[in-house]
Amino acid sequence: MEEFRRHVPSCPRGRPPGVRRLDVAFDYGAFPVWAWITIPAHGGRPSREVVGSVSPEWLSISAKLATELRAWSDWMDLHSEYGGGRAAADDQYRAWTAQGRKLAQQLAEETGAEVVYQGDRGEIDLDCPHCG
């Protein structure tokens, strides 16, 4: 496994030079793809880089993949404690996890980026001052 995958998306070690990293991760109401983006200089403030949810348009992905990613995220919104809390069986959660993995692979194929599916990240680097 590439070492950068053991770091959280916002960690500088999780973004080695020359690697375009995207993360597929659920967050309430957000489109489930995260990336480093540059906020342009404005009002005397310098440009800066931040990690945030990015749109399908920013990613230039197919409408089909965008719809599937949104549906994947919406399912968890309905079944999470804060999004409605509708009961789901363990096998439904396993299917949701497997679908996220599949969508992450499709995202990698469409964008050419290194895509980290947060459900598969594994152990974080506890020695990292940013992650641990």
CSV table of C-alpha atoms in Angstrom, one decimal, residues 1-131:
chain,number,residue,atom,x,y,z
A,1,MET,CA,0.0,0.0,0.0
A,2,GLU,CA,1.3,3.5,-0.8
A,3,GLU,CA,2.3,5.2,2.4
A,4,PHE,CA,0.3,8.4,1.6
A,5,ARG,CA,-2.9,6.4,1.9
A,6,ARG,CA,-2.4,6.0,5.6
A,7,HIS,CA,-2.8,9.8,6.1
A,8,VAL,CA,-6.0,11.8,6.5
A,9,PRO,CA,-6.9,13.9,3.5
A,10,SER,CA,-5.9,17.2,5.2
A,11,CYS,CA,-2.4,15.9,6.1
A,12,PRO,CA,0.5,17.2,4.0
A,13,ARG,CA,2.0,13.7,4.1
A,14,GLY,CA,-1.1,12.5,2.4
A,15,ARG,CA,-0.4,14.5,-0.7
A,16,PRO,CA,3.0,13.7,-2.0
A,17,PRO,CA,4.4,15.9,-4.9
A,18,GLY,CA,3.1,14.9,-8.3
A,19,VAL,CA,0.1,12.9,-6.9
A,20,ARG,CA,-3.4,14.0,-7.5
A,21,ARG,CA,-5.4,12.6,-4.5
A,22,LEU,CA,-9.1,12.4,-4.3
A,23,ASP,CA,-11.0,10.9,-1.4
A,24,VAL,CA,-14.4,9.2,-1.4
A,25,ALA,CA,-16.0,9.8,2.0
A,26,PHE,CA,-19.5,10.4,3.3
A,27,ASP,CA,-20.3,13.7,5.0
A,28,TYR,CA,-23.8,14.8,5.7
A,29,GLY,CA,-25.3,16.5,2.7
A,30,ALA,CA,-22.0,17.0,0.9
A,31,PHE,CA,-21.0,15.5,-2.5
A,32,PRO,CA,-18.8,12.6,-1.4
A,33,VAL,CA,-15.5,13.5,-3.2
A,34,TRP,CA,-12.8,15.5,-1.5
A,35,ALA,CA,-9.7,17.1,-2.9
A,36,TRP,CA,-7.2,19.8,-2.3
A,37,ILE,CA,-8.2,23.0,-4.0
A,38,THR,CA,-6.6,26.4,-4.3
A,39,ILE,CA,-8.6,29.4,-3.2
A,40,PRO,CA,-7.4,32.4,-5.2
A,41,ALA,CA,-6.0,35.5,-3.6
A,42,HIS,CA,-8.7,38.0,-2.8
A,43,GLY,CA,-9.1,41.3,-0.9
A,44,GLY,CA,-5.4,41.4,0.0
A,45,ARG,CA,-5.3,37.8,1.2
A,46,PRO,CA,-2.9,35.4,-0.4
A,47,SER,CA,-4.1,32.3,-2.3
A,48,ARG,CA,-4.3,29.2,-0.1
A,49,GLU,CA,-4.9,25.5,-0.4
A,50,VAL,CA,-7.6,23.8,1.5
A,51,VAL,CA,-9.2,20.3,1.4
A,52,GLY,CA,-12.9,20.3,0.7
A,53,SER,CA,-15.8,18.6,-1.1
A,54,VAL,CA,-15.6,19.2,-4.8
A,55,SER,CA,-18.4,19.1,-7.4
A,56,PRO,CA,-18.9,16.7,-10.3
A,57,GLU,CA,-18.3,19.7,-12.6
A,58,TRP,CA,-14.9,20.4,-11.0
A,59,LEU,CA,-14.0,16.8,-11.4
A,60,SER,CA,-15.2,16.6,-15.0
A,61,ILE,CA,-16.8,13.2,-14.4
A,62,SER,CA,-19.6,11.5,-16.3
A,63,ALA,CA,-23.2,12.3,-15.3
A,64,LYS,CA,-23.7,8.6,-14.6
A,65,LEU,CA,-20.9,8.5,-12.0
A,66,ALA,CA,-21.9,11.8,-10.5
A,67,THR,CA,-25.5,10.4,-10.0
A,68,GLU,CA,-24.2,7.2,-8.5
A,69,LEU,CA,-21.9,9.0,-6.1
A,70,ARG,CA,-24.8,11.3,-5.0
A,71,ALA,CA,-27.1,8.3,-4.6
A,72,TRP,CA,-24.5,6.5,-2.5
A,73,SER,CA,-24.1,9.5,-0.2
A,74,ASP,CA,-27.9,10.1,0.0
A,75,TRP,CA,-28.4,6.5,1.1
A,76,MET,CA,-26.2,7.1,4.1
A,77,ASP,CA,-27.9,10.5,4.8
A,78,LEU,CA,-31.1,8.6,5.2
A,79,HIS,CA,-29.7,5.8,7.4
A,80,SER,CA,-27.3,7.8,9.6
A,81,GLU,CA,-28.2,8.9,13.1
A,82,TYR,CA,-28.4,12.6,12.1
A,83,GLY,CA,-29.9,12.2,8.7
A,84,GLY,CA,-33.1,10.3,9.5
A,85,GLY,CA,-31.9,7.2,11.3
A,86,ARG,CA,-33.9,4.8,9.2
A,87,ALA,CA,-32.9,1.3,10.2
A,88,ALA,CA,-30.8,-0.8,7.8
A,89,ALA,CA,-29.6,-4.3,8.1
A,90,ASP,CA,-25.9,-5.2,8.4
A,91,ASP,CA,-25.9,-6.7,4.9
A,92,GLN,CA,-27.3,-3.4,3.6
A,93,TYR,CA,-24.4,-1.5,5.2
A,94,ARG,CA,-21.9,-4.0,3.7
A,95,ALA,CA,-23.5,-3.5,0.3
A,96,TRP,CA,-23.1,0.3,0.8
A,97,THR,CA,-19.5,-0.1,1.7
A,98,ALA,CA,-18.8,-2.3,-1.3
A,99,GLN,CA,-20.6,0.2,-3.6
A,100,GLY,CA,-18.4,3.0,-2.3
A,101,ARG,CA,-15.3,0.9,-3.1
A,102,LYS,CA,-16.6,0.3,-6.6
A,103,LEU,CA,-17.4,4.0,-7.1
A,104,ALA,CA,-13.9,5.0,-5.9
A,105,GLN,CA,-12.4,2.7,-8.5
A,106,GLN,CA,-14.6,4.2,-11.2
A,107,LEU,CA,-13.6,7.7,-10.1
A,108,ALA,CA,-9.9,6.7,-10.4
A,109,GLU,CA,-10.6,5.4,-13.9
A,110,GLU,CA,-12.4,8.6,-15.0
A,111,THR,CA,-10.0,11.1,-13.5
A,112,GLY,CA,-6.6,9.4,-13.5
A,113,ALA,CA,-6.2,10.4,-9.9
A,114,GLU,CA,-5.1,8.3,-6.9
A,115,VAL,CA,-8.4,7.7,-5.1
A,116,VAL,CA,-8.6,6.8,-1.5
A,117,TYR,CA,-11.8,5.2,-0.3
A,118,GLN,CA,-12.0,6.1,3.3
A,119,GLY,CA,-13.6,2.8,4.2
A,120,ASP,CA,-10.4,1.1,3.0
A,121,ARG,CA,-7.8,3.5,4.3
A,122,GLY,CA,-6.7,1.1,7.0
A,123,GLU,CA,-4.6,2.1,10.0
A,124,ILE,CA,-3.6,5.8,10.1
A,125,ASP,CA,0.0,6.7,10.8
A,126,LEU,CA,-0.1,7.3,14.6
A,127,ASP,CA,3.4,8.7,14.5
A,128,CYS,CA,2.3,11.5,12.2
A,129,PRO,CA,1.9,14.8,14.0
A,130,HIS,CA,-1.0,15.7,11.7
A,131,CYS,CA,-2.9,12.4,11.8
